[in-house]
């Protein structure tokens, strides 16, 4: 069972009434329609299916998830029998309003108010909030302000002592913290029944894929570490590479059909880091049956451990960033060396993952398939159930090192010890250099 807190409307529904103020650049009103899916996409170019496709905003998970929860078949009014307790606070929408140009007291206000409200509730006292979870469709760094400096980014929701007890599901989690968990970005596809998914999977199996690899994205000239410039160069100069550039003005990158069309005609899709480790594009490409190529383990492998196989070689290719950055290795060569039989097996694995990566239409219910929502809720329930068991049996792990959170997430069932890992260099905390820059 899941118990859902009946929060005052200022924590959720009221924000939707003020949808014009939810983002500085985008009028979010159209994106909050259709239970958070946004306006329907017409299948003009035959790239989508005729139903189930929406112009979904990448930050809309707050609303989609809450609306899916209303359909959950084991809701209870009795918190004492609940396996977990859901807090329907639109944390992502809340901070999005105040990220630019607002002082920190404004940015923190709703989070402090929420925690204050929760801690006064009898449900909180059962486990001090350790059985509580909330969802935000934004990246964890928006909720992890490290200081009280006005110039510092975001709010401090995830650093509040009470919030450290709760689980927060975000589209990108922190490798070094234990209270957040990665869940998929929403794609444009929101099936209403199993058949919608099966038909789509069959279609993705049968496509002719004329490009060996493709990339949709913009360079990051201001970021010296970014490899995007090199990827764009390689796409441009390869006869088997396809590029969708997202530079100026109304680019094709904001056209769902252009993006999906390219992914559907590509065998591999390059998914480097964006402004942060992760990007929505990884999910759009897998939805198109395109095998993702990652360059940093934080872009998927340490993020979506509930939704993707821990053995990442089954569904993706990993090329360490330095192979591109320093050695300028040829992507065409690396991918061209993978035997066609192997490519086929990997593509089948990607296509088989689709149900658990999409959010079904909150207004209906899939019959047998588990979507991204089902997978996440089950994982939260398992986590809280195991925690309860550990508390009862006094099995609390005294050796847990929070800074190694990403390593624990990769462990097999029943294993508790972490040691040195091949990805340590990717996650060593930044050290200050002589200029004081980290």
Coordinates of C-alpha atoms in Angstrom, one line a residue:
X1 CA 0.0 0.0 0.0
X2 CA 1.0 3.6 -0.5
X3 CA -0.3 6.5 1.6
X4 CA -0.4 9.9 -0.1
X5 CA -0.2 13.0 2.1
X6 CA -3.0 15.5 1.5
X7 CA -0.8 18.5 1.2
X8 CA -2.2 22.0 1.2
X9 CA -2.7 23.1 -2.4
X10 CA 0.1 25.7 -2.2
X11 CA 2.6 22.8 -2.5
X12 CA 1.2 21.5 -5.8
X13 CA -2.1 22.5 -7.6
X14 CA -1.7 26.3 -6.9
X15 CA 1.6 26.3 -8.9
X16 CA -0.3 25.0 -11.9
X17 CA -2.7 27.9 -11.7
X18 CA 0.3 30.2 -11.9
X19 CA 1.8 28.2 -14.8
X20 CA 2.9 31.3 -16.6
X21 CA 5.4 32.0 -13.8
X22 CA 6.9 28.5 -13.7
X23 CA 9.7 29.2 -16.1
X24 CA 11.5 32.3 -17.2
X25 CA 11.8 31.3 -20.9
X26 CA 8.9 28.9 -21.5
X27 CA 5.2 29.4 -21.0
X28 CA 4.6 26.1 -19.1
X29 CA 0.8 26.4 -19.3
X30 CA 0.5 24.2 -22.4
X31 CA 2.9 21.7 -20.9
X32 CA 0.8 21.1 -17.8
X33 CA -2.3 20.1 -19.8
X34 CA -3.3 16.5 -20.3
X35 CA -2.3 15.4 -16.8
X36 CA 1.2 16.9 -17.4
X37 CA 1.8 15.3 -20.8
X38 CA 1.4 18.5 -22.7
X39 CA -0.3 19.0 -26.1
X40 CA -0.9 16.0 -28.4
X41 CA 1.6 15.6 -31.3
X42 CA 0.1 15.0 -34.7
X43 CA 1.7 12.2 -36.7
X44 CA 2.1 14.3 -39.8
X45 CA 5.3 12.8 -40.9
X46 CA 4.5 9.2 -39.9
X47 CA 7.4 9.2 -37.3
X48 CA 5.1 8.6 -34.3
X49 CA 2.1 6.3 -33.8
X50 CA -1.3 8.0 -34.3
X51 CA -2.1 8.1 -30.6
X52 CA -0.1 8.4 -27.4
X53 CA 2.4 11.1 -28.5
X54 CA 2.6 14.4 -26.7
X55 CA 4.9 17.5 -26.7
X56 CA 6.0 16.7 -23.2
X57 CA 8.3 19.1 -21.4
X58 CA 11.5 17.4 -20.1
X59 CA 10.8 18.8 -16.6
X60 CA 7.2 17.7 -16.3
X61 CA 7.7 14.6 -14.2
X62 CA 6.4 16.3 -11.0
X63 CA 2.9 16.4 -12.5
X64 CA 3.0 13.2 -14.5
X65 CA 4.1 11.2 -11.5
X66 CA 1.5 12.7 -9.1
X67 CA -1.3 12.0 -11.6
X68 CA -0.1 8.4 -12.1
X69 CA -0.1 8.0 -8.3
X70 CA -3.8 8.8 -8.3
X71 CA -4.3 5.6 -10.4
X72 CA -2.1 3.4 -8.2
X73 CA -4.3 0.4 -7.3
X74 CA -3.0 0.0 -3.7
X75 CA -3.6 3.5 -2.2
X76 CA -4.6 3.5 1.4
X77 CA -6.1 6.0 3.8
X78 CA -4.5 4.1 6.7
X79 CA -0.8 5.1 6.9
X80 CA -0.1 2.4 9.5
X81 CA -0.4 -0.3 6.8
X82 CA 1.5 1.7 4.1
X83 CA 4.7 0.4 2.7
X84 CA 5.7 3.9 1.7
X85 CA 4.4 7.4 2.0
X86 CA 4.2 9.7 -1.0
X87 CA 4.6 13.5 -0.7
X88 CA 3.0 15.2 -3.7
X89 CA 5.1 18.3 -3.6
X90 CA 6.0 19.8 -7.0
X91 CA 9.6 20.4 -5.9
X92 CA 10.9 20.9 -9.4
X93 CA 8.2 23.4 -10.4
X94 CA 8.7 25.2 -7.1
X95 CA 12.4 25.9 -7.6
X96 CA 12.1 26.6 -11.4
X97 CA 10.1 29.7 -10.5
X98 CA 13.0 31.2 -8.5
X99 CA 16.2 29.9 -9.9
X100 CA 17.1 33.1 -11.6
X101 CA 17.1 36.5 -9.9
X102 CA 15.6 35.6 -6.5
X103 CA 17.2 35.6 -3.1
X104 CA 17.9 32.4 -1.2
X105 CA 15.1 33.0 1.3
X106 CA 12.6 33.0 -1.5
X107 CA 14.2 29.9 -3.1
X108 CA 14.1 28.0 0.2
X109 CA 10.7 29.1 1.5
X110 CA 8.5 26.3 0.2
X111 CA 11.0 23.6 1.1
X112 CA 11.2 24.8 4.7
X113 CA 7.4 25.2 4.8
X114 CA 7.0 21.6 3.5
X115 CA 9.4 20.1 6.0
X116 CA 7.7 22.0 8.8
X117 CA 4.3 20.7 7.7
X118 CA 5.5 17.1 7.4
X119 CA 7.3 16.9 10.8
X120 CA 4.1 17.9 12.6
X121 CA 2.2 15.0 11.1
X122 CA 1.7 11.7 13.0
X123 CA 2.8 9.7 9.9
X124 CA 6.2 11.3 10.1
X125 CA 7.0 10.0 13.5
X126 CA 6.7 6.3 12.6
X127 CA 10.1 6.4 10.8
X128 CA 11.2 10.0 11.0
X129 CA 10.4 10.3 7.3
X130 CA 12.5 7.4 6.2
X131 CA 9.4 5.9 4.6
X132 CA 8.6 9.1 2.8
X133 CA 9.4 9.9 -0.9
X134 CA 8.9 12.8 -3.3
X135 CA 9.5 13.4 -7.0
X136 CA 11.1 16.3 -8.8
X137 CA 11.5 16.4 -12.5
X138 CA 14.7 18.4 -12.3
X139 CA 18.3 17.5 -11.6
X140 CA 19.6 17.1 -8.1
X141 CA 21.9 20.1 -8.3
X142 CA 18.9 22.5 -8.3
X143 CA 18.2 21.3 -4.7
X144 CA 21.8 21.2 -3.3
X145 CA 22.9 24.7 -2.6
X146 CA 26.1 24.3 -0.7
X147 CA 26.3 27.7 1.0
X148 CA 24.2 30.7 2.1
X149 CA 25.8 32.9 -0.6
X150 CA 23.2 34.6 -2.7
X151 CA 25.2 33.9 -5.8
X152 CA 25.1 30.1 -5.1
X153 CA 22.8 28.0 -7.3
X154 CA 19.4 26.5 -6.3
X155 CA 17.7 25.8 -3.0
X156 CA 18.8 23.6 -0.1
X157 CA 15.9 21.1 0.0
X158 CA 18.1 18.0 -0.2
X159 CA 20.4 19.2 2.5
X160 CA 17.7 19.9 5.1
X161 CA 18.0 17.3 7.9
X162 CA 14.4 16.1 7.4
X163 CA 14.8 15.7 3.7
X164 CA 18.0 13.6 4.2
X165 CA 15.7 11.0 5.7
X166 CA 13.3 11.0 2.7
X167 CA 14.0 9.6 -0.8
X168 CA 13.8 12.1 -3.6
X169 CA 13.4 10.8 -7.1
X170 CA 15.0 13.1 -9.7
X171 CA 15.9 12.9 -13.3
X172 CA 19.6 13.2 -12.3
X173 CA 20.9 12.1 -8.9
X174 CA 24.2 12.9 -7.1
X175 CA 26.9 10.2 -7.2
X176 CA 28.0 11.3 -3.7
X177 CA 24.7 11.5 -1.8
X178 CA 22.4 8.8 -0.6
X179 CA 19.0 10.5 -0.5
X180 CA 18.3 10.9 -4.2
X181 CA 17.6 8.4 -7.0
X182 CA 17.6 8.8 -10.7
X183 CA 14.4 8.1 -12.7
X184 CA 14.0 8.6 -16.5
X185 CA 13.3 11.9 -18.1
X186 CA 9.9 11.8 -19.8
X187 CA 9.9 11.1 -23.5
X188 CA 7.2 12.1 -26.0
X189 CA 5.5 8.7 -25.9
X190 CA 2.8 7.9 -23.2
X191 CA 1.1 4.7 -24.1
X192 CA -2.5 4.2 -22.9
X193 CA -2.5 0.4 -23.3
X194 CA 0.0 -2.5 -23.7
X195 CA -0.8 -2.8 -27.4
X196 CA 0.5 0.7 -28.0
X197 CA 3.9 -0.4 -26.6
X198 CA 4.1 -3.7 -28.4
X199 CA 3.2 -2.1 -31.8
X200 CA 5.8 0.5 -31.3
X201 CA 8.5 -2.0 -30.3
X202 CA 7.7 -4.1 -33.4
X203 CA 8.0 -1.0 -35.6
X204 CA 11.4 -0.1 -34.1
X205 CA 12.7 -3.7 -34.8
X206 CA 11.8 -3.4 -38.5
X207 CA 13.3 -0.1 -39.4
X208 CA 16.0 0.5 -42.0
X209 CA 18.8 2.3 -40.2
X210 CA 21.0 4.0 -42.7
X211 CA 23.3 6.0 -40.4
X212 CA 25.9 4.2 -38.3
X213 CA 25.8 7.0 -35.6
X214 CA 24.1 10.3 -35.0
X215 CA 24.2 13.3 -32.6
X216 CA 21.6 15.9 -31.7
X217 CA 23.0 18.7 -29.7
X218 CA 24.8 22.0 -29.5
X219 CA 28.5 22.6 -28.8
X220 CA 29.5 24.0 -25.4
X221 CA 32.2 26.5 -26.4
X222 CA 32.2 28.0 -23.0
X223 CA 33.1 24.6 -21.4
X224 CA 36.7 23.7 -21.9
X225 CA 36.1 20.1 -20.8
X226 CA 33.2 19.5 -23.2
X227 CA 33.8 16.9 -25.9
X228 CA 30.8 18.1 -27.9
X229 CA 32.8 20.1 -30.4
X230 CA 34.8 17.0 -31.3
X231 CA 31.7 14.8 -31.6
X232 CA 30.1 17.4 -33.9
X233 CA 33.3 17.5 -36.0
X234 CA 33.3 13.7 -36.3
X235 CA 29.7 13.6 -37.2
X236 CA 30.2 16.2 -39.9
X237 CA 33.2 14.5 -41.5
X238 CA 31.9 11.0 -41.5
X239 CA 29.9 9.6 -44.4
X240 CA 28.0 7.4 -42.0
X241 CA 27.4 10.0 -39.3
X242 CA 24.3 12.3 -39.0
X243 CA 24.2 15.6 -37.2
X244 CA 21.2 17.6 -36.0
X245 CA 22.7 20.9 -34.8
X246 CA 20.9 22.7 -32.0
X247 CA 22.4 26.1 -32.4
X248 CA 20.6 29.2 -33.4
X249 CA 17.0 30.2 -33.0
X250 CA 14.2 27.7 -33.8
X251 CA 16.4 24.7 -34.5
X252 CA 15.2 21.3 -35.6
X253 CA 16.3 20.1 -32.1
X254 CA 13.0 21.5 -30.7
X255 CA 11.0 19.5 -33.3
X256 CA 10.2 16.1 -31.8
X257 CA 9.6 14.6 -35.2
X258 CA 13.0 15.7 -36.6
X259 CA 14.7 14.2 -33.5
X260 CA 12.8 10.9 -33.5
X261 CA 13.2 10.6 -37.2
X262 CA 17.0 10.8 -37.0
X263 CA 17.2 8.4 -34.0
X264 CA 15.0 5.9 -35.8
X265 CA 17.3 5.9 -38.8
X266 CA 20.5 5.5 -36.7
X267 CA 22.2 2.4 -35.2
X268 CA 24.0 4.3 -32.5
X269 CA 23.2 7.6 -30.8
X270 CA 25.9 9.7 -29.1
X271 CA 25.0 10.9 -25.6
X272 CA 27.7 13.1 -24.1
X273 CA 27.2 15.1 -21.0
X274 CA 25.2 18.3 -21.4
X275 CA 25.1 21.1 -18.8
X276 CA 25.0 18.3 -16.3
X277 CA 25.8 14.5 -16.5
X278 CA 22.5 13.5 -18.0
X279 CA 20.2 14.5 -20.9
X280 CA 16.7 13.7 -22.0
X281 CA 18.0 12.7 -25.4
X282 CA 19.3 9.4 -24.1
X283 CA 15.7 8.3 -23.4
X284 CA 14.4 9.7 -26.7
X285 CA 17.1 7.7 -28.6
X286 CA 16.4 4.4 -26.7
X287 CA 12.7 4.9 -27.4
X288 CA 13.7 4.9 -31.1
X289 CA 15.6 1.6 -30.7
X290 CA 18.9 3.4 -31.1
X291 CA 21.8 2.1 -29.1
X292 CA 23.2 4.9 -26.8
X293 CA 26.9 5.7 -26.7
X294 CA 27.9 7.2 -23.4
X295 CA 31.2 9.0 -22.5
X296 CA 30.8 9.4 -18.8
X297 CA 29.3 6.8 -16.4
X298 CA 27.3 9.5 -14.7
X299 CA 25.2 10.0 -17.8
X300 CA 23.3 6.7 -17.2
X301 CA 25.1 3.8 -15.5
X302 CA 25.3 5.3 -12.0
X303 CA 22.0 7.1 -12.4
X304 CA 19.2 4.8 -13.5
X305 CA 20.1 1.6 -11.7
X306 CA 16.4 0.8 -11.2
X307 CA 15.5 1.1 -14.8
X308 CA 18.6 0.0 -16.8
X309 CA 20.6 -3.3 -16.6
X310 CA 23.7 -3.0 -14.3
X311 CA 25.6 -4.7 -17.1
X312 CA 25.8 -1.7 -19.3
X313 CA 27.5 -3.5 -22.2
X314 CA 24.2 -5.3 -23.0
X315 CA 22.4 -2.1 -24.2
X316 CA 25.1 0.6 -24.7
X317 CA 28.6 1.4 -25.8
X318 CA 31.0 3.2 -23.4
X319 CA 33.8 5.4 -24.8
X320 CA 35.6 7.2 -22.0
X321 CA 35.7 11.0 -22.6
X322 CA 39.4 11.1 -22.6
X323 CA 39.6 8.8 -25.6
X324 CA 37.8 11.6 -27.5
X325 CA 39.3 14.6 -25.7
X326 CA 42.9 13.6 -25.6
X327 CA 43.3 10.8 -28.1
X328 CA 40.7 12.0 -30.6
X329 CA 39.8 8.4 -31.3
X330 CA 37.5 7.8 -34.3
X331 CA 33.9 7.0 -33.3
X332 CA 33.2 5.7 -36.7
X333 CA 36.1 3.1 -36.3
X334 CA 35.1 2.1 -32.8
X335 CA 31.4 1.5 -33.7
X336 CA 32.2 0.1 -37.1
X337 CA 34.2 -2.7 -35.5
X338 CA 31.1 -4.1 -33.6
X339 CA 29.9 -7.2 -35.5
X340 CA 26.4 -6.8 -37.0
X341 CA 25.1 -9.8 -35.1
X342 CA 26.2 -8.0 -31.8
X343 CA 24.5 -4.8 -32.9
X344 CA 21.3 -6.7 -33.5
X345 CA 21.4 -8.3 -30.0
X346 CA 22.1 -4.9 -28.4
X347 CA 19.3 -3.2 -30.3
X348 CA 16.9 -5.9 -29.2
X349 CA 18.0 -5.3 -25.6
X350 CA 17.3 -1.5 -26.0
X351 CA 13.9 -2.2 -27.5
X352 CA 13.0 -4.6 -24.7
X353 CA 13.8 -1.9 -22.2
X354 CA 11.3 0.6 -23.7
X355 CA 8.3 -0.2 -21.4
X356 CA 10.2 0.6 -18.2
X357 CA 11.6 3.8 -19.6
X358 CA 8.3 5.5 -20.6
X359 CA 5.6 7.1 -18.5
X360 CA 2.2 5.6 -19.4
X361 CA -0.7 8.0 -19.8
X362 CA -1.8 8.8 -16.3
X363 CA -5.5 8.8 -17.4
X364 CA -5.4 5.1 -18.2
X365 CA -3.7 1.9 -17.0
X366 CA -1.4 -0.5 -18.8
X367 CA -2.6 -4.1 -18.4
X368 CA 0.6 -6.3 -17.9
X369 CA 3.5 -4.0 -18.6
X370 CA 5.4 -2.0 -15.9
X371 CA 6.2 1.5 -16.9
X372 CA 8.9 3.9 -15.5
X373 CA 6.4 4.9 -12.7
X374 CA 5.8 1.3 -11.7
X375 CA 9.5 0.4 -11.6
X376 CA 10.3 3.5 -9.5
X377 CA 7.5 2.9 -7.0
X378 CA 8.4 -0.8 -6.6
X379 CA 12.0 0.2 -6.0
X380 CA 11.0 2.7 -3.3
X381 CA 8.8 0.1 -1.6
X382 CA 11.7 -2.4 -1.7
X383 CA 14.1 0.1 -0.2
X384 CA 11.8 1.1 2.7
X385 CA 10.8 -2.6 3.3
X386 CA 14.5 -3.5 3.5
X387 CA 15.2 -0.6 5.8
X388 CA 12.4 -1.6 8.1
X389 CA 13.8 -5.1 8.3
X390 CA 17.3 -3.8 9.0
X391 CA 16.0 -1.6 11.8
X392 CA 14.0 -4.5 13.4
X393 CA 17.0 -6.9 13.1
X394 CA 19.4 -4.2 14.1
X395 CA 21.4 -4.6 10.9
X396 CA 22.2 -0.9 10.2
X397 CA 25.3 -0.7 8.1
X398 CA 27.9 1.1 10.3
X399 CA 30.4 1.2 7.5
X400 CA 28.3 3.0 4.9
X401 CA 30.3 5.8 3.3
X402 CA 27.8 8.3 1.8
X403 CA 30.4 9.8 -0.6
X404 CA 30.6 6.4 -2.3
X405 CA 26.8 6.3 -2.9
X406 CA 27.3 5.7 -6.6
X407 CA 29.3 2.5 -5.9
X408 CA 26.6 1.0 -3.6
X409 CA 24.0 1.5 -6.3
X410 CA 26.0 -0.7 -8.7
X411 CA 26.4 -3.6 -6.2
X412 CA 24.6 -6.9 -6.8
X413 CA 21.8 -7.9 -4.5
X414 CA 23.0 -8.9 -1.0
X415 CA 26.4 -7.3 -1.4
X416 CA 27.4 -4.5 1.0
X417 CA 31.1 -3.9 0.6
X418 CA 32.5 -1.3 -1.9
X419 CA 36.2 -1.0 -2.9
X420 CA 38.2 0.6 -5.6
X421 CA 36.3 1.0 -8.9
X422 CA 37.4 1.6 -12.5
X423 CA 35.2 4.7 -12.6
X424 CA 36.9 6.3 -9.5
X425 CA 38.6 8.9 -11.7
X426 CA 35.2 10.1 -13.1
X427 CA 33.8 10.7 -9.6
X428 CA 36.8 12.0 -7.6
X429 CA 35.6 15.2 -6.0
X430 CA 37.0 18.3 -7.8
X431 CA 40.1 19.7 -6.1
X432 CA 40.8 23.4 -6.1
X433 CA 43.6 24.5 -8.4
X434 CA 46.0 27.4 -7.8
X435 CA 43.6 30.0 -9.0
X436 CA 41.0 28.8 -6.4
X437 CA 38.8 27.4 -9.3
X438 CA 37.4 23.9 -8.6

